[in-house]
Amino acid sequence: MAAINIPAGTRLAIAYAPEPGKDPDFTMNASFFKALDESAFLLSVPLKNGKAVEVDETQKLLLKYTMGSEAMIIAAYCDDVVKQGVRKYWKMRRVSEQRQFFKRADERYKVTIHAAYKQPTWAPKEDGTIPTEDAMTLDISAGGAAIFLSTRFDVGEVILMDLPKIGAAEAGEKISDVVSAICWYRDAPKGSPYRFICGVQFRFAGDIERNRMNQYILNIKDVYKL
């Protein structure tokens, strides 16, 4: 895990980690105080509507801040409340890598689609093809998707996704080997048939691939009456 390199005094927008398919509500705020080690750090007691937030050690928090022109996000739990001098701080334990917080530029549609994924580095089968694993979307757009899957990847890794045929129109034909970068990751809820939920950002070689995906997503909207 990379070292925490956030300047003291950096403003943090904070949200509780949301349920699958929902967006985080960054309505709490605090200031970064200092790093303690690779995963632990202190921040000022978060405020919401001007009032101090009560500690809940079971709740995962998302901490968003800016570095230059980019917004970043860290997931962490509060381990303890500590006092330094006359001030109190929350001691946080980071549970995910520092990552870019990708702003959604495309409209996302909440729809369940069974898909497949693979990595080119996986060992091929006897016929030379690379085996795929099952995935399921929570939502999807022309720029990316949130998906259930059961393979552990690191943020920044790239997978290839196969999106199935949707409806009878040409625009809904299957799309294979969509280059997809992992941009966030968390455990799936208890009882889910999948182990993890992650967000992927689609990457295109050019306008032809991008336009093809745009048409595919518009077809999903029409077929599912979204």
CSV table of C-alpha atoms in Angstrom, one decimal:
chain,number,residue,atom,x,y,z
A,1,MET,CA,0.0,0.0,0.0
A,2,ALA,CA,1.4,3.4,-1.0
A,3,ALA,CA,2.4,5.9,1.7
A,4,ILE,CA,-0.2,8.5,2.6
A,5,ASN,CA,1.0,11.8,1.1
A,6,ILE,CA,-1.6,14.4,1.9
A,7,PRO,CA,-0.6,17.8,3.1
A,8,ALA,CA,-1.6,18.8,6.6
A,9,GLY,CA,-4.7,21.0,6.6
A,10,THR,CA,-6.1,19.5,3.3
A,11,ARG,CA,-9.9,19.7,3.4
A,12,LEU,CA,-11.7,16.4,3.2
A,13,ALA,CA,-15.3,15.7,2.1
A,14,ILE,CA,-16.6,12.6,3.8
A,15,ALA,CA,-19.4,10.1,3.1
A,16,TYR,CA,-20.4,6.8,4.5
A,17,ALA,CA,-19.8,4.0,2.0
A,18,PRO,CA,-23.1,3.6,0.2
A,19,GLU,CA,-25.2,0.6,-0.6
A,20,PRO,CA,-24.4,-1.1,-4.0
A,21,GLY,CA,-25.7,1.0,-6.9
A,22,LYS,CA,-26.0,4.2,-4.9
A,23,ASP,CA,-23.7,7.3,-5.0
A,24,PRO,CA,-21.8,8.5,-1.9
A,25,ASP,CA,-23.3,11.5,-0.1
A,26,PHE,CA,-20.3,13.7,0.8
A,27,THR,CA,-22.1,15.9,3.4
A,28,MET,CA,-19.5,15.6,6.2
A,29,ASN,CA,-16.2,17.6,6.3
A,30,ALA,CA,-12.9,17.5,8.1
A,31,SER,CA,-9.2,18.4,7.8
A,32,PHE,CA,-6.3,16.0,7.3
A,33,PHE,CA,-3.9,16.3,10.3
A,34,LYS,CA,-1.0,13.9,9.8
A,35,ALA,CA,0.0,10.3,8.7
A,36,LEU,CA,1.0,7.9,11.4
A,37,ASP,CA,2.2,5.0,9.1
A,38,GLU,CA,1.4,3.6,5.7
A,39,SER,CA,-2.3,3.0,6.5
A,40,ALA,CA,-3.1,5.0,9.6
A,41,PHE,CA,-3.6,8.8,9.9
A,42,LEU,CA,-5.3,11.5,11.9
A,43,LEU,CA,-8.0,13.9,10.8
A,44,SER,CA,-10.0,16.5,12.7
A,45,VAL,CA,-13.4,15.3,14.1
A,46,PRO,CA,-15.8,15.4,11.1
A,47,LEU,CA,-18.6,17.9,11.1
A,48,LYS,CA,-22.0,17.7,9.6
A,49,ASN,CA,-24.3,20.7,9.6
A,50,GLY,CA,-21.8,22.3,12.0
A,51,LYS,CA,-22.1,19.5,14.6
A,52,ALA,CA,-19.5,16.9,15.5
A,53,VAL,CA,-20.1,13.4,14.1
A,54,GLU,CA,-20.3,10.5,16.5
A,55,VAL,CA,-17.8,7.7,16.0
A,56,ASP,CA,-19.1,4.4,14.5
A,57,GLU,CA,-16.2,2.0,14.2
A,58,THR,CA,-18.3,-0.4,12.0
A,59,GLN,CA,-18.9,2.2,9.3
A,60,LYS,CA,-16.6,2.5,6.3
A,61,LEU,CA,-16.0,6.1,5.3
A,62,LEU,CA,-15.0,7.6,1.9
A,63,LEU,CA,-12.7,10.6,2.2
A,64,LYS,CA,-12.5,12.8,-0.9
A,65,TYR,CA,-9.9,15.5,-1.5
A,66,THR,CA,-8.2,17.3,-4.4
A,67,MET,CA,-4.6,17.0,-5.5
A,68,GLY,CA,-3.9,19.6,-8.2
A,69,SER,CA,-6.8,19.3,-10.7
A,70,GLU,CA,-7.7,15.8,-9.7
A,71,ALA,CA,-10.2,14.5,-7.1
A,72,MET,CA,-9.0,11.6,-5.0
A,73,ILE,CA,-10.7,9.2,-2.6
A,74,ILE,CA,-9.6,6.9,0.2
A,75,ALA,CA,-11.7,4.3,2.1
A,76,ALA,CA,-11.1,4.0,5.8
A,77,TYR,CA,-12.5,3.1,9.2
A,78,CYS,CA,-12.2,5.1,12.4
A,79,ASP,CA,-10.1,3.0,14.9
A,80,ASP,CA,-10.1,5.5,17.8
A,81,VAL,CA,-10.5,9.1,19.0
A,82,VAL,CA,-7.2,10.5,20.2
A,83,LYS,CA,-6.2,13.7,21.9
A,84,GLN,CA,-3.2,15.8,21.0
A,85,GLY,CA,-2.8,18.9,23.0
A,86,VAL,CA,-6.2,20.5,23.4
A,87,ARG,CA,-7.6,19.0,20.2
A,88,LYS,CA,-9.3,15.7,19.5
A,89,TYR,CA,-8.7,13.7,16.3
A,90,TRP,CA,-10.1,10.6,14.6
A,91,LYS,CA,-7.5,7.9,14.1
A,92,MET,CA,-8.3,6.4,10.7
A,93,ARG,CA,-7.2,3.1,9.2
A,94,ARG,CA,-7.1,3.0,5.4
A,95,VAL,CA,-8.5,-0.1,3.7
A,96,SER,CA,-8.0,0.7,0.0
A,97,GLU,CA,-5.4,2.2,-2.3
A,98,GLN,CA,-5.4,5.9,-2.9
A,99,ARG,CA,-7.1,6.3,-6.3
A,100,GLN,CA,-8.5,8.8,-8.7
A,101,PHE,CA,-12.2,9.5,-8.2
A,102,PHE,CA,-13.6,9.3,-11.7
A,103,LYS,CA,-16.4,11.8,-12.3
A,104,ARG,CA,-19.2,10.3,-14.4
A,105,ALA,CA,-19.4,12.1,-17.7
A,106,ASP,CA,-22.0,9.7,-19.2
A,107,GLU,CA,-25.5,8.9,-17.9
A,108,ARG,CA,-25.6,5.6,-16.1
A,109,TYR,CA,-28.5,3.2,-16.2
A,110,LYS,CA,-29.3,0.8,-13.4
A,111,VAL,CA,-29.7,-2.5,-15.1
A,112,THR,CA,-28.7,-6.1,-14.4
A,113,ILE,CA,-26.8,-7.7,-17.3
A,114,HIS,CA,-24.8,-10.9,-17.1
A,115,ALA,CA,-21.4,-10.2,-18.6
A,116,ALA,CA,-18.0,-12.0,-18.7
A,117,TYR,CA,-14.4,-10.9,-18.0
A,118,LYS,CA,-10.8,-12.1,-18.3
A,119,GLN,CA,-7.2,-10.9,-18.2
A,120,PRO,CA,-4.8,-11.5,-21.1
A,121,THR,CA,-2.2,-12.9,-18.6
A,122,TRP,CA,-4.4,-15.8,-17.6
A,123,ALA,CA,-3.3,-19.3,-18.7
A,124,PRO,CA,-5.1,-20.3,-21.9
A,125,LYS,CA,-7.2,-23.5,-22.3
A,126,GLU,CA,-6.1,-26.3,-24.5
A,127,ASP,CA,-7.8,-24.7,-27.6
A,128,GLY,CA,-5.7,-21.5,-27.0
A,129,THR,CA,-8.6,-19.3,-25.8
A,130,ILE,CA,-8.4,-17.5,-22.4
A,131,PRO,CA,-11.2,-18.6,-20.0
A,132,THR,CA,-13.7,-16.0,-18.8
A,133,GLU,CA,-15.4,-15.5,-15.5
A,134,ASP,CA,-19.0,-14.4,-14.9
A,135,ALA,CA,-19.9,-10.9,-13.9
A,136,MET,CA,-23.1,-8.9,-13.4
A,137,THR,CA,-23.7,-5.2,-13.8
A,138,LEU,CA,-25.3,-2.9,-11.2
A,139,ASP,CA,-25.3,0.0,-13.6
A,140,ILE,CA,-23.7,0.8,-16.9
A,141,SER,CA,-22.9,3.8,-19.2
A,142,ALA,CA,-21.0,4.5,-22.3
A,143,GLY,CA,-18.0,5.3,-20.1
A,144,GLY,CA,-18.0,2.5,-17.6
A,145,ALA,CA,-19.9,0.3,-15.3
A,146,ALA,CA,-20.3,-1.0,-11.7
A,147,ILE,CA,-20.1,-4.8,-11.6
A,148,PHE,CA,-20.3,-7.8,-9.3
A,149,LEU,CA,-17.4,-10.3,-9.8
A,150,SER,CA,-15.5,-12.8,-7.8
A,151,THR,CA,-11.8,-12.2,-8.8
A,152,ARG,CA,-9.6,-9.9,-6.7
A,153,PHE,CA,-8.0,-7.2,-8.7
A,154,ASP,CA,-6.0,-4.1,-7.7
A,155,VAL,CA,-7.1,-0.6,-8.5
A,156,GLY,CA,-5.5,0.3,-11.9
A,157,GLU,CA,-5.5,-3.2,-13.3
A,158,VAL,CA,-7.1,-3.7,-16.7
A,159,ILE,CA,-9.5,-6.5,-17.6
A,160,LEU,CA,-11.3,-7.4,-20.9
A,161,MET,CA,-15.1,-7.5,-20.7
A,162,ASP,CA,-17.6,-9.2,-23.0
A,163,LEU,CA,-21.0,-7.6,-23.1
A,164,PRO,CA,-23.9,-9.8,-24.3
A,165,LYS,CA,-26.4,-9.3,-27.1
A,166,ILE,CA,-29.3,-7.1,-26.0
A,167,GLY,CA,-32.5,-7.2,-28.0
A,168,ALA,CA,-32.8,-7.7,-31.7
A,169,ALA,CA,-31.4,-4.5,-33.1
A,170,GLU,CA,-27.9,-4.4,-34.7
A,171,ALA,CA,-26.9,-1.8,-32.0
A,172,GLY,CA,-27.4,-4.5,-29.4
A,173,GLU,CA,-25.0,-7.1,-30.8
A,174,LYS,CA,-22.4,-8.5,-28.4
A,175,ILE,CA,-19.3,-6.5,-27.8
A,176,SER,CA,-16.2,-8.5,-27.0
A,177,ASP,CA,-12.9,-7.6,-25.2
A,178,VAL,CA,-13.9,-4.1,-24.0
A,179,VAL,CA,-10.8,-2.7,-22.3
A,180,SER,CA,-11.9,-1.9,-18.7
A,181,ALA,CA,-9.7,-0.3,-16.0
A,182,ILE,CA,-10.5,-1.0,-12.4
A,183,CYS,CA,-11.1,2.3,-10.6
A,184,TRP,CA,-12.6,1.3,-7.2
A,185,TYR,CA,-13.2,-2.0,-5.3
A,186,ARG,CA,-15.1,-3.2,-2.3
A,187,ASP,CA,-16.5,-6.4,-0.8
A,188,ALA,CA,-20.0,-7.5,-2.0
A,189,PRO,CA,-22.8,-7.6,0.6
A,190,LYS,CA,-23.3,-10.8,2.6
A,191,GLY,CA,-25.5,-13.3,0.7
A,192,SER,CA,-24.3,-12.2,-2.7
A,193,PRO,CA,-23.3,-14.9,-5.2
A,194,TYR,CA,-20.3,-12.7,-6.0
A,195,ARG,CA,-17.4,-11.8,-3.7
A,196,PHE,CA,-16.7,-8.2,-4.8
A,197,ILE,CA,-18.2,-5.1,-6.4
A,198,CYS,CA,-16.0,-2.8,-8.5
A,199,GLY,CA,-16.2,0.1,-10.9
A,200,VAL,CA,-14.6,-0.1,-14.3
A,201,GLN,CA,-13.8,2.7,-16.8
A,202,PHE,CA,-14.0,1.7,-20.4
A,203,ARG,CA,-11.1,2.7,-22.6
A,204,PHE,CA,-11.4,3.0,-26.4
A,205,ALA,CA,-8.8,2.8,-29.1
A,206,GLY,CA,-10.7,5.5,-31.1
A,207,ASP,CA,-14.0,7.1,-32.1
A,208,ILE,CA,-15.3,3.9,-33.8
A,209,GLU,CA,-15.1,1.9,-30.6
A,210,ARG,CA,-16.5,4.8,-28.5
A,211,ASN,CA,-19.4,5.3,-30.9
A,212,ARG,CA,-20.2,1.6,-30.9
A,213,MET,CA,-20.5,1.6,-27.2
A,214,ASN,CA,-22.7,4.7,-27.3
A,215,GLN,CA,-25.1,2.9,-29.6
A,216,TYR,CA,-25.0,-0.2,-27.4
A,217,ILE,CA,-26.0,1.8,-24.3
A,218,LEU,CA,-28.8,3.6,-26.1
A,219,ASN,CA,-30.1,0.2,-27.2
A,220,ILE,CA,-30.1,-0.9,-23.6
A,221,LYS,CA,-32.1,2.2,-22.7
A,222,ASP,CA,-34.7,1.3,-25.3
A,223,VAL,CA,-34.9,-2.4,-24.6
A,224,TYR,CA,-35.2,-2.0,-20.8
A,225,LYS,CA,-37.5,1.2,-21.1
A,226,LEU,CA,-35.1,3.2,-18.9
